[in-house]
Coordinates of C-alpha atoms in Angstrom, one line a residue:
Chain A
M1 CA -123.7 -123.1 -9.8
S2 CA -120.3 -121.7 -8.9
P3 CA -117.0 -123.5 -9.6
G4 CA -115.4 -125.5 -6.8
V5 CA -112.0 -124.4 -5.6
S6 CA -110.1 -126.7 -3.2
L7 CA -106.6 -127.3 -1.9
L8 CA -104.2 -130.0 -2.8
G9 CA -102.1 -129.5 0.4
T10 CA -99.6 -126.7 0.0
T11 CA -98.6 -127.9 -3.4
A12 CA -101.5 -126.9 -5.6
L13 CA -105.1 -125.7 -5.9
L14 CA -107.9 -127.4 -7.8
F15 CA -110.5 -125.6 -9.8
D16 CA -113.6 -127.6 -10.9
A17 CA -116.1 -126.1 -13.4
P18 CA -119.8 -126.6 -12.7
G19 CA -122.2 -128.5 -14.9
A20 CA -122.0 -131.6 -17.0
T21 CA -118.7 -132.5 -18.8
D22 CA -118.6 -131.0 -22.3
L23 CA -116.3 -129.5 -24.9
P24 CA -117.4 -125.8 -24.7
T25 CA -116.6 -125.9 -20.9
Q26 CA -113.2 -127.6 -21.7
Q27 CA -112.5 -124.8 -24.2
R28 CA -113.0 -122.3 -21.4
I29 CA -110.7 -124.4 -19.2
W30 CA -108.0 -124.2 -21.9
S31 CA -108.5 -120.4 -22.0
L32 CA -108.3 -120.1 -18.2
A33 CA -105.2 -122.3 -18.0
R34 CA -103.5 -120.1 -20.6
E35 CA -104.1 -117.0 -18.5
A36 CA -103.4 -118.6 -15.1
E37 CA -100.0 -119.9 -16.1
T38 CA -98.8 -116.3 -16.5
W39 CA -99.5 -115.5 -12.8
P40 CA -96.4 -115.3 -10.7
E41 CA -97.6 -117.7 -8.0
V42 CA -98.4 -120.4 -10.5
R43 CA -95.7 -122.8 -11.8
E44 CA -98.0 -124.9 -14.0
A45 CA -101.6 -124.7 -15.0
V46 CA -102.8 -128.3 -15.8
P47 CA -106.2 -128.8 -17.4
G48 CA -108.1 -132.0 -16.4
M49 CA -111.7 -133.0 -17.4
N50 CA -113.6 -129.7 -17.1
N51 CA -111.2 -128.8 -14.2
M52 CA -107.8 -127.4 -13.7
M53 CA -104.9 -127.8 -11.3
L54 CA -102.7 -124.8 -10.4
V55 CA -99.4 -125.9 -9.1
F56 CA -97.8 -123.2 -6.9
A57 CA -94.4 -121.8 -7.8
R58 CA -94.4 -121.1 -4.0
A59 CA -97.5 -121.4 -1.9
P60 CA -98.9 -117.9 -1.4
R61 CA -99.6 -116.5 2.1
N62 CA -102.8 -114.9 0.9
L63 CA -104.9 -117.6 -0.7
D64 CA -108.0 -115.6 -0.8
A65 CA -106.6 -113.1 -3.3
L66 CA -105.6 -116.0 -5.7
E67 CA -109.1 -117.5 -5.4
I68 CA -110.8 -114.2 -6.2
R69 CA -108.6 -113.7 -9.2
L70 CA -109.4 -117.3 -10.3
H71 CA -113.1 -116.8 -10.1
E72 CA -112.9 -113.5 -12.0
A73 CA -110.8 -115.0 -14.7
W74 CA -113.3 -117.9 -15.1
A75 CA -116.2 -115.5 -15.4
A76 CA -114.3 -113.6 -18.1
A77 CA -113.0 -116.8 -19.9
T78 CA -114.5 -117.4 -23.4
P79 CA -114.1 -120.8 -25.2
L80 CA -110.7 -121.2 -26.8
P81 CA -111.0 -123.6 -29.7
L82 CA -107.8 -125.5 -30.3
G83 CA -107.5 -126.8 -33.9
G84 CA -106.0 -130.3 -34.0
R85 CA -105.5 -133.5 -36.0
L86 CA -107.8 -136.6 -36.4
I87 CA -106.0 -139.8 -35.5
E88 CA -107.5 -143.3 -36.0
L89 CA -106.6 -146.2 -33.6
P90 CA -107.2 -149.8 -34.6
V91 CA -108.3 -151.7 -31.5
V92 CA -108.7 -155.4 -30.7
Y93 CA -111.7 -155.6 -28.3
G94 CA -112.1 -158.3 -25.7
G95 CA -110.0 -161.4 -25.2
E96 CA -106.6 -161.3 -23.4
G97 CA -106.2 -157.6 -24.2
G98 CA -109.6 -156.7 -22.7
P99 CA -109.7 -158.6 -19.4
H100 CA -112.5 -156.5 -17.9
M101 CA -114.9 -156.7 -20.9
A102 CA -117.2 -159.0 -18.9
D103 CA -117.4 -156.5 -16.0
V104 CA -118.4 -153.7 -18.4
T105 CA -121.0 -155.7 -20.3
G106 CA -122.2 -157.0 -17.0
H107 CA -122.6 -153.5 -15.6
T108 CA -124.1 -151.9 -18.7
G109 CA -126.3 -154.8 -19.6
L110 CA -125.0 -154.5 -23.2
G111 CA -123.8 -157.3 -25.5
I112 CA -120.1 -157.1 -26.6
D113 CA -121.0 -156.1 -30.2
D114 CA -123.3 -153.3 -29.0
L115 CA -120.7 -152.1 -26.6
V116 CA -118.0 -152.0 -29.3
A117 CA -120.4 -150.2 -31.7
L118 CA -121.1 -147.5 -29.1
H119 CA -117.4 -147.2 -28.2
T120 CA -116.2 -146.9 -31.9
A121 CA -119.0 -144.5 -32.9
P122 CA -117.9 -141.0 -31.6
D123 CA -115.0 -138.8 -32.5
Y124 CA -113.3 -138.2 -29.1
P125 CA -111.7 -134.8 -28.6
V126 CA -108.5 -134.8 -26.5
F127 CA -109.5 -132.8 -23.5
A128 CA -106.2 -133.0 -21.5
L129 CA -103.1 -135.1 -20.9
G130 CA -102.5 -136.7 -17.6
S131 CA -102.2 -140.0 -15.6
H132 CA -98.8 -141.0 -17.2
P133 CA -96.5 -139.8 -19.9
G134 CA -98.4 -139.3 -23.2
Y135 CA -101.8 -140.4 -21.8
C136 CA -104.9 -138.5 -23.1
Y137 CA -108.2 -137.8 -21.4
L138 CA -110.9 -137.9 -24.0
G139 CA -114.4 -136.4 -24.1
G140 CA -117.4 -137.6 -26.0
M141 CA -118.0 -141.1 -24.6
D142 CA -121.5 -142.5 -24.9
P143 CA -123.0 -142.4 -21.3
R144 CA -124.6 -145.8 -22.0
I145 CA -121.3 -147.6 -21.6
A146 CA -120.2 -145.7 -18.5
T147 CA -118.8 -148.1 -15.8
P148 CA -117.5 -147.2 -12.3
R149 CA -113.8 -147.4 -11.6
R150 CA -112.7 -150.7 -10.0
K151 CA -113.1 -151.1 -6.3
I152 CA -109.4 -152.0 -6.0
P153 CA -106.9 -150.7 -8.6
V154 CA -105.2 -153.2 -10.9
L155 CA -101.4 -153.2 -10.1
S156 CA -100.4 -153.2 -13.8
I157 CA -102.2 -152.9 -17.1
P158 CA -100.1 -153.0 -20.3
G159 CA -99.4 -150.1 -22.7
G160 CA -102.0 -149.8 -25.4
A161 CA -104.8 -150.9 -23.0
V162 CA -108.2 -149.3 -24.0
S163 CA -110.3 -148.7 -20.9
I164 CA -113.4 -147.2 -19.3
G165 CA -113.4 -145.4 -16.0
G166 CA -116.7 -143.8 -14.9
T167 CA -118.0 -141.7 -17.8
Q168 CA -114.5 -141.6 -19.5
T169 CA -112.5 -143.7 -21.9
G170 CA -108.8 -143.7 -22.8
V171 CA -105.7 -145.6 -24.0
S172 CA -102.8 -146.3 -21.6
A173 CA -99.5 -145.1 -23.1
S174 CA -97.3 -147.5 -21.0
A175 CA -97.7 -150.3 -18.5
G176 CA -98.7 -149.3 -15.0
P177 CA -101.4 -149.4 -12.3
S178 CA -105.0 -148.4 -13.1
G179 CA -108.4 -148.3 -11.6
W180 CA -110.1 -148.5 -14.9
N181 CA -111.8 -151.4 -16.8
T182 CA -109.7 -152.6 -19.7
I183 CA -111.9 -153.6 -22.7
G184 CA -109.3 -153.8 -25.6
S185 CA -105.8 -153.0 -26.8
T186 CA -104.0 -151.1 -29.5
A187 CA -100.4 -150.7 -30.7
M188 CA -99.3 -147.0 -30.9
C189 CA -96.4 -145.0 -29.5
F190 CA -97.8 -142.0 -27.6
F191 CA -94.7 -140.7 -25.9
D192 CA -91.0 -140.1 -26.7
P193 CA -89.0 -138.0 -24.2
T194 CA -86.4 -137.2 -26.8
Q195 CA -88.9 -135.4 -29.1
H196 CA -90.3 -132.0 -28.6
P197 CA -93.1 -132.0 -27.7
P198 CA -92.6 -135.5 -26.2
A199 CA -96.3 -136.4 -26.4
L200 CA -97.9 -137.6 -29.7
L201 CA -101.3 -136.0 -28.9
R202 CA -102.3 -132.7 -27.4
P203 CA -105.5 -131.0 -26.4
G204 CA -107.6 -130.1 -29.4
D205 CA -106.7 -133.3 -31.3
T206 CA -109.4 -135.9 -32.1
L207 CA -109.2 -139.7 -31.6
R208 CA -111.3 -142.3 -33.4
F209 CA -111.3 -146.0 -32.4
R210 CA -111.7 -148.6 -35.2
A211 CA -112.6 -152.2 -34.3
E212 CA -109.8 -154.2 -35.9
R213 CA -111.1 -157.4 -34.3
V214 CA -113.6 -158.4 -31.6
V215 CA -112.8 -161.4 -29.4
R216 CA -116.1 -162.8 -28.2
Chain B
M1 CA -66.9 -143.0 -10.6
I2 CA -68.7 -145.7 -8.6
E3 CA -69.9 -149.2 -9.6
I4 CA -73.1 -150.7 -8.3
L5 CA -72.2 -154.1 -6.7
S6 CA -75.7 -155.1 -5.5
D7 CA -78.0 -156.9 -7.8
T8 CA -80.9 -155.2 -6.1
A9 CA -83.7 -153.5 -7.9
L10 CA -85.4 -150.3 -6.7
A11 CA -82.3 -148.0 -6.1
T12 CA -82.8 -145.0 -8.4
V13 CA -81.2 -141.7 -9.3
Q14 CA -83.4 -138.9 -8.0
D15 CA -83.2 -135.1 -7.6
L16 CA -85.9 -132.8 -6.1
G17 CA -88.3 -133.7 -8.9
R18 CA -89.4 -132.8 -12.4
T19 CA -91.5 -129.7 -12.8
G20 CA -93.0 -128.3 -15.9
A21 CA -94.0 -131.5 -17.6
L22 CA -97.4 -132.2 -16.0
N23 CA -99.2 -131.1 -19.2
W24 CA -97.6 -134.1 -21.1
G25 CA -98.8 -136.4 -18.4
V26 CA -95.4 -136.6 -16.7
G27 CA -95.4 -136.8 -12.9
T28 CA -92.8 -135.2 -10.7
S29 CA -90.8 -138.2 -9.4
G30 CA -87.9 -137.0 -7.1
A31 CA -86.6 -138.1 -3.7
M32 CA -89.0 -139.6 -1.2
D33 CA -87.1 -137.7 1.4
P34 CA -86.2 -134.4 -0.2
L35 CA -84.7 -133.0 3.0
A36 CA -82.2 -135.9 3.2
L37 CA -81.2 -135.4 -0.4
A38 CA -80.8 -131.7 -0.1
A39 CA -78.9 -132.0 3.2
G40 CA -76.4 -134.5 1.7
N41 CA -75.8 -132.2 -1.2
L42 CA -75.3 -129.2 1.1
L43 CA -72.7 -131.1 3.1
L44 CA -70.7 -131.4 -0.2
G45 CA -71.2 -127.9 -1.3
N46 CA -73.5 -129.1 -4.1
A47 CA -76.7 -127.3 -5.2
A48 CA -79.5 -128.6 -2.9
G49 CA -81.2 -130.2 -5.9
D50 CA -78.3 -132.2 -7.4
A51 CA -79.0 -135.8 -8.2
A52 CA -78.2 -138.6 -5.8
I53 CA -78.9 -142.3 -5.4
E54 CA -81.9 -143.2 -3.4
I55 CA -81.5 -146.6 -1.8
Q56 CA -84.5 -148.5 -0.4
V57 CA -83.4 -152.2 -0.5
F58 CA -80.6 -153.4 1.7
P59 CA -77.8 -154.5 1.9
F60 CA -76.4 -152.3 -0.8
A61 CA -72.8 -151.9 -1.9
V62 CA -70.8 -149.8 -4.4
R63 CA -67.1 -150.0 -5.4
V64 CA -65.2 -146.7 -5.8
H65 CA -63.2 -146.4 -9.0
A66 CA -62.0 -142.8 -8.6
D67 CA -61.5 -140.6 -5.5
C68 CA -64.6 -138.6 -4.7
A69 CA -66.2 -136.7 -1.9
F70 CA -69.5 -138.3 -0.8
A71 CA -72.2 -137.9 1.8
L72 CA -74.7 -140.4 3.2
T73 CA -78.0 -139.2 4.6
G74 CA -81.4 -140.7 5.3
A75 CA -81.7 -144.1 7.1
D76 CA -78.9 -145.1 9.4
C77 CA -77.6 -148.2 7.6
A78 CA -74.5 -148.9 9.7
A79 CA -72.5 -148.0 6.6
R80 CA -68.8 -149.0 6.3
M81 CA -66.1 -147.9 3.9
D82 CA -64.0 -151.0 3.7
E83 CA -63.7 -151.8 7.4
Q84 CA -64.2 -148.3 8.7
T85 CA -67.6 -147.5 10.2
L86 CA -69.3 -144.4 9.0
L87 CA -71.5 -142.1 11.0
P88 CA -75.0 -141.5 9.6
W89 CA -75.7 -138.1 8.0
W90 CA -72.0 -137.6 7.4
S91 CA -69.6 -136.7 4.6
G92 CA -66.2 -138.0 3.7
M93 CA -63.8 -139.0 1.0
A94 CA -64.2 -142.2 -1.0
R95 CA -60.8 -143.5 -2.4
A96 CA -60.4 -145.5 -5.5
G97 CA -60.5 -149.2 -4.7
Q98 CA -62.6 -148.8 -1.6
T99 CA -66.0 -150.5 -1.1
L100 CA -69.0 -148.8 0.5
R101 CA -71.5 -151.1 2.1
L102 CA -74.9 -150.2 3.6
G103 CA -76.6 -152.7 5.9
L104 CA -80.3 -152.9 6.9
P105 CA -81.5 -149.7 8.5
V106 CA -80.8 -150.0 12.2
A107 CA -83.4 -149.2 14.9
T108 CA -82.8 -145.6 16.0
A109 CA -84.9 -142.9 17.8
W110 CA -85.7 -141.8 14.2
P111 CA -86.8 -144.9 12.2
A112 CA -86.1 -144.4 8.5
S113 CA -86.2 -146.7 5.5
R114 CA -84.4 -144.8 2.6
A115 CA -80.7 -143.8 2.4
Y116 CA -79.2 -141.2 0.0
L117 CA -75.7 -141.5 -1.4
C118 CA -74.6 -138.0 -2.7
L119 CA -71.4 -137.4 -4.7
A120 CA -69.6 -134.1 -5.1
G121 CA -71.2 -132.3 -8.1
G122 CA -74.1 -134.6 -8.1
I123 CA -74.6 -137.9 -10.0
D124 CA -73.7 -137.1 -13.6
V125 CA -76.7 -138.3 -15.7
P126 CA -78.3 -136.3 -18.5
E127 CA -81.2 -134.0 -17.7
M128 CA -84.4 -135.1 -19.3
L129 CA -87.4 -132.8 -19.5
G130 CA -85.9 -130.6 -16.9
S131 CA -84.8 -133.1 -14.2
R132 CA -82.4 -136.0 -13.5
S133 CA -85.0 -138.0 -11.6
T134 CA -85.8 -141.4 -12.8
Q135 CA -89.3 -141.5 -14.4
L136 CA -90.0 -145.2 -14.0
R137 CA -93.4 -145.2 -15.7
G138 CA -92.1 -143.4 -18.7
A139 CA -88.7 -145.3 -18.6
F140 CA -86.6 -142.2 -19.0
G141 CA -84.5 -139.9 -16.8
G142 CA -82.1 -141.0 -14.1
Y143 CA -79.8 -143.8 -15.2
A144 CA -81.2 -145.1 -18.5
G145 CA -84.8 -144.6 -17.2
R146 CA -84.6 -147.5 -14.8
A147 CA -83.6 -148.7 -11.4
L148 CA -79.8 -149.4 -10.9
R149 CA -78.4 -152.8 -11.5
Q150 CA -75.2 -154.6 -10.7
G151 CA -72.3 -153.3 -12.9
D152 CA -73.8 -149.9 -13.6
L153 CA -71.1 -147.1 -13.5
L154 CA -72.1 -143.7 -12.2
R155 CA -69.9 -140.6 -12.5
A156 CA -69.6 -137.7 -10.0
G157 CA -70.2 -134.3 -11.4
R158 CA -67.0 -133.1 -9.6
P159 CA -64.6 -136.0 -9.1
G160 CA -61.5 -135.7 -6.9
G161 CA -61.6 -132.9 -4.4
D162 CA -61.4 -133.2 -0.6
V163 CA -63.7 -133.0 2.3
N164 CA -63.1 -133.2 6.1
G165 CA -65.6 -135.4 7.9
F166 CA -68.6 -133.2 8.6
G167 CA -72.2 -134.1 9.3
A168 CA -75.7 -133.0 10.3
V169 CA -78.3 -133.8 12.9
P170 CA -81.1 -135.8 11.2
P171 CA -84.2 -133.6 10.8
A172 CA -86.3 -136.3 12.5
L173 CA -84.3 -135.5 15.6
A174 CA -84.2 -131.7 15.0
M175 CA -87.8 -131.4 14.0
P176 CA -89.7 -134.3 15.6
L177 CA -93.5 -134.6 15.3
Q178 CA -95.6 -137.0 17.3
Q179 CA -99.2 -137.4 18.4
D180 CA -100.4 -139.8 21.1
G181 CA -97.1 -141.8 21.0
L182 CA -97.0 -142.2 17.2
P183 CA -95.3 -140.3 14.4
A184 CA -97.7 -137.6 13.0
I185 CA -98.2 -136.3 9.5
R186 CA -99.9 -133.0 9.0
V187 CA -102.8 -132.9 6.5
L188 CA -105.1 -130.2 5.0
R189 CA -108.6 -131.2 4.0
A190 CA -109.2 -131.9 0.3
A191 CA -112.3 -131.4 -1.9
E192 CA -114.3 -134.4 -0.9
Y193 CA -113.7 -134.3 2.9
D194 CA -117.2 -133.1 3.7
R195 CA -118.7 -136.0 1.7
Y196 CA -117.6 -138.6 4.2
T197 CA -119.5 -139.7 7.3
P198 CA -118.8 -138.1 10.7
A199 CA -117.6 -141.6 11.9
S200 CA -115.1 -141.6 9.0
H201 CA -113.9 -138.2 10.0
A202 CA -113.4 -139.3 13.6
A203 CA -111.6 -142.4 12.5
F204 CA -109.4 -140.6 10.0
W205 CA -108.0 -138.2 12.6
G206 CA -108.3 -140.4 15.6
E207 CA -107.1 -143.9 14.7
A208 CA -103.6 -145.1 13.8
W209 CA -102.8 -146.0 10.2
R210 CA -100.5 -148.8 9.2
I211 CA -98.4 -148.8 6.1
T212 CA -99.1 -152.0 4.2
P213 CA -96.5 -154.0 2.2
Q214 CA -98.4 -152.8 -1.0
S215 CA -96.5 -149.5 -0.6
D216 CA -93.8 -148.1 -2.8
R217 CA -92.6 -144.9 -4.5
Y218 CA -95.9 -144.7 -6.4
G219 CA -98.1 -144.7 -3.3
Y220 CA -98.7 -146.1 0.2
R221 CA -101.7 -148.3 0.7
L222 CA -102.8 -147.9 4.3
A223 CA -104.7 -150.2 6.6
G224 CA -107.1 -149.0 9.3
P225 CA -110.8 -148.3 9.8
S226 CA -112.9 -148.2 6.6
L227 CA -113.7 -144.7 5.4
T228 CA -117.3 -144.3 4.0
P229 CA -118.7 -141.6 1.9
I230 CA -122.3 -140.4 2.7
A231 CA -123.2 -141.2 -0.9
P232 CA -121.1 -142.9 -3.7
I233 CA -118.6 -140.5 -5.2
E234 CA -117.6 -140.7 -8.9
L235 CA -115.3 -137.8 -10.1
R236 CA -114.0 -136.5 -13.3
S237 CA -110.2 -136.9 -13.7
H238 CA -108.3 -134.0 -12.3
G239 CA -104.7 -133.1 -11.4
I240 CA -103.3 -134.6 -8.2
V241 CA -99.9 -134.2 -6.4
P242 CA -97.7 -136.4 -4.2
G243 CA -99.3 -136.4 -0.7
V244 CA -102.9 -136.6 -1.9
I245 CA -104.9 -139.1 0.3
Q246 CA -107.3 -140.9 -2.0
V247 CA -110.1 -143.2 -0.9
P248 CA -110.9 -145.9 -3.4
H249 CA -114.3 -147.5 -3.2
G250 CA -112.9 -150.2 -0.9
G251 CA -112.6 -147.6 1.9
Q252 CA -108.8 -148.0 2.7
P253 CA -106.9 -144.9 1.8
I254 CA -103.9 -144.6 -0.6
V255 CA -101.4 -141.8 -0.2
Q256 CA -99.9 -140.8 -3.5
M257 CA -96.1 -140.6 -3.2
R258 CA -93.3 -139.2 -5.4
D259 CA -93.9 -141.5 -8.5
A260 CA -97.6 -140.6 -8.3
Q261 CA -99.5 -140.1 -11.5
P262 CA -100.1 -136.4 -12.2
S263 CA -103.9 -137.0 -12.3
G264 CA -106.5 -139.2 -10.9
G265 CA -110.2 -139.7 -10.1
Y266 CA -110.6 -141.3 -6.7
P267 CA -112.1 -139.1 -4.0
K268 CA -109.6 -137.1 -1.9
I269 CA -110.2 -136.8 1.8
G270 CA -107.0 -134.8 2.5
T271 CA -103.5 -133.9 1.3
I272 CA -100.3 -134.2 3.3
I273 CA -98.5 -130.8 3.4
E274 CA -95.4 -130.6 1.3
A275 CA -93.3 -129.9 4.4
D276 CA -94.2 -133.3 5.9
L277 CA -93.9 -135.6 2.9
W278 CA -90.4 -136.6 3.8
R279 CA -91.7 -138.0 7.1
L280 CA -94.0 -140.4 5.4
G281 CA -91.3 -141.0 2.7
Q282 CA -89.0 -142.4 5.4
A283 CA -91.7 -144.3 7.4
P284 CA -91.0 -148.1 7.2
I285 CA -93.5 -150.6 5.8
G286 CA -95.5 -152.0 8.7
S287 CA -95.1 -148.9 10.9
R288 CA -98.0 -146.9 12.2
F289 CA -98.7 -143.2 12.3
R290 CA -101.4 -140.6 12.8
F291 CA -102.9 -137.9 10.6
L292 CA -102.9 -134.5 12.2
E293 CA -105.2 -131.8 10.9
T294 CA -103.5 -128.5 10.2
D295 CA -104.3 -125.1 8.8
W296 CA -102.8 -123.0 6.0
A297 CA -100.7 -120.8 8.3
T298 CA -99.2 -123.8 10.2
A299 CA -98.5 -125.5 6.9
L300 CA -96.5 -122.5 5.6
A301 CA -94.7 -122.2 8.9
A302 CA -93.7 -125.9 8.5
R303 CA -92.3 -125.1 5.1
D304 CA -90.4 -122.1 6.4
A305 CA -89.0 -124.3 9.2
N306 CA -87.7 -126.9 6.7
E307 CA -86.1 -124.1 4.6
A308 CA -84.5 -122.5 7.7
W309 CA -83.1 -125.9 8.8
L310 CA -81.6 -126.4 5.3
A311 CA -80.2 -122.9 5.2
G312 CA -78.6 -123.3 8.6
L313 CA -77.0 -126.6 7.5
G314 CA -75.8 -124.9 4.3
R315 CA -74.1 -122.1 6.3
L316 CA -72.4 -124.5 8.7
A317 CA -71.2 -126.6 5.8
N318 CA -69.8 -123.6 4.0
L319 CA -68.0 -122.5 7.2
Q320 CA -66.5 -125.9 7.6
R321 CA -65.2 -125.9 4.0
L322 CA -63.8 -122.4 4.4
G323 CA -62.1 -123.5 7.7
A324 CA -60.7 -126.6 6.0
A325 CA -59.4 -124.6 3.1
A326 CA -57.7 -122.0 5.4
A327 CA -56.1 -124.7 7.6

């Protein structure tokens, strides 16, 4: 399978790696992004989940040349392991801080204890930042607890909300709208614009959830 | 220096947006109508991207505490400086002690919903992560990372000075775009376009879309025919930009606007070209418009036309200032 390349209007281009979402592919994405951000027509190279957005410094007349270069760079990209830190997050699962727990247990057919056990088991590598300041996209979620995004996004979920969207999980860094299912909450500051870098976590770090309490 | 008199939320300090911080999860923010913001700045001899106040709830009033050149662009709000009526898209001098009042946007040939108050030298707030735009979600940038409130004091970057009344033709008049009697917004197909049914394609381009009240700087939720994928689509999270038209599972599209998240996971049927984002940024809630399919060459020509319009305005404004200085 070849990667997907598509336009985001005249603002950016999206590169989507083929295959199932995994860490080795993400390491190639990190490598590709590091190279692409040196290209003159690229203002920012932004890794997503096994994909990458190239924001144009100025939309180029000749798109084909850029696409060809992108495909060539991907073919040549080797995994770039980014060493990072392990950070543990205490989580209160269910109850007021996890308003969509019933939707997730309903969809997966799991009991709340089994769901919490599956959610706290893996070490989650930080694949990318996105969504909102300081938010991390994590790899490694057990596919048995995957739950589709909500049909209609919730207008605001609080900072510290632990949620599941499709095959991914994450923790919101501040209050805001979300289409994901919130199953718990944690207290941790993920972003401070006066610091450099402003975000607590970066790609290559590892996150571990610990069940501080389960509200049944 | 000006003082906000209105106890109205939602007016914010914005510039042309924050670039270079997407990898920390920070979206671009910036003016919903970047042409109006840039034009107001050019009328004052500012850099096009200086910070200004974006006003979207009316009436709105400020008291002037020190003489300052100003420009008002965007929606025609029948503005008055004390008792004197001001023309839309016009610059002038604000004198200490005067009060500037903006009313509800008036019905014009170019309906608009957001006004920009520019001051000489730009609104003097600190630059945060490369921009003076308010990052509402992150609560930083702009004025204290929040919408303006009654009693807030904002300084001009270049107080004093002088300016002869000078204005511009609104770009909605200079560069109108309509399709079958409604405002049109040009769109390029996005990654999941081909995964929608032919009926959805026909409806997307053929029907009118209404901007619902659940619309703000983050995004516009549209009402119209339901868009249906051929098979359910579940995507991995990926970068997105203002102008992306997402289709949540409910089938009613959401256009991401300037406070958009920098990433998302809903399917994308298209993206509004950057050159037309100001048109939607000014479209009033409840109004209807059409999506117009475009191609890469036309999209770049539209960008060039916007840039040429701004460059022309900048040249005229400079000549006007030179003439005033010589007189």
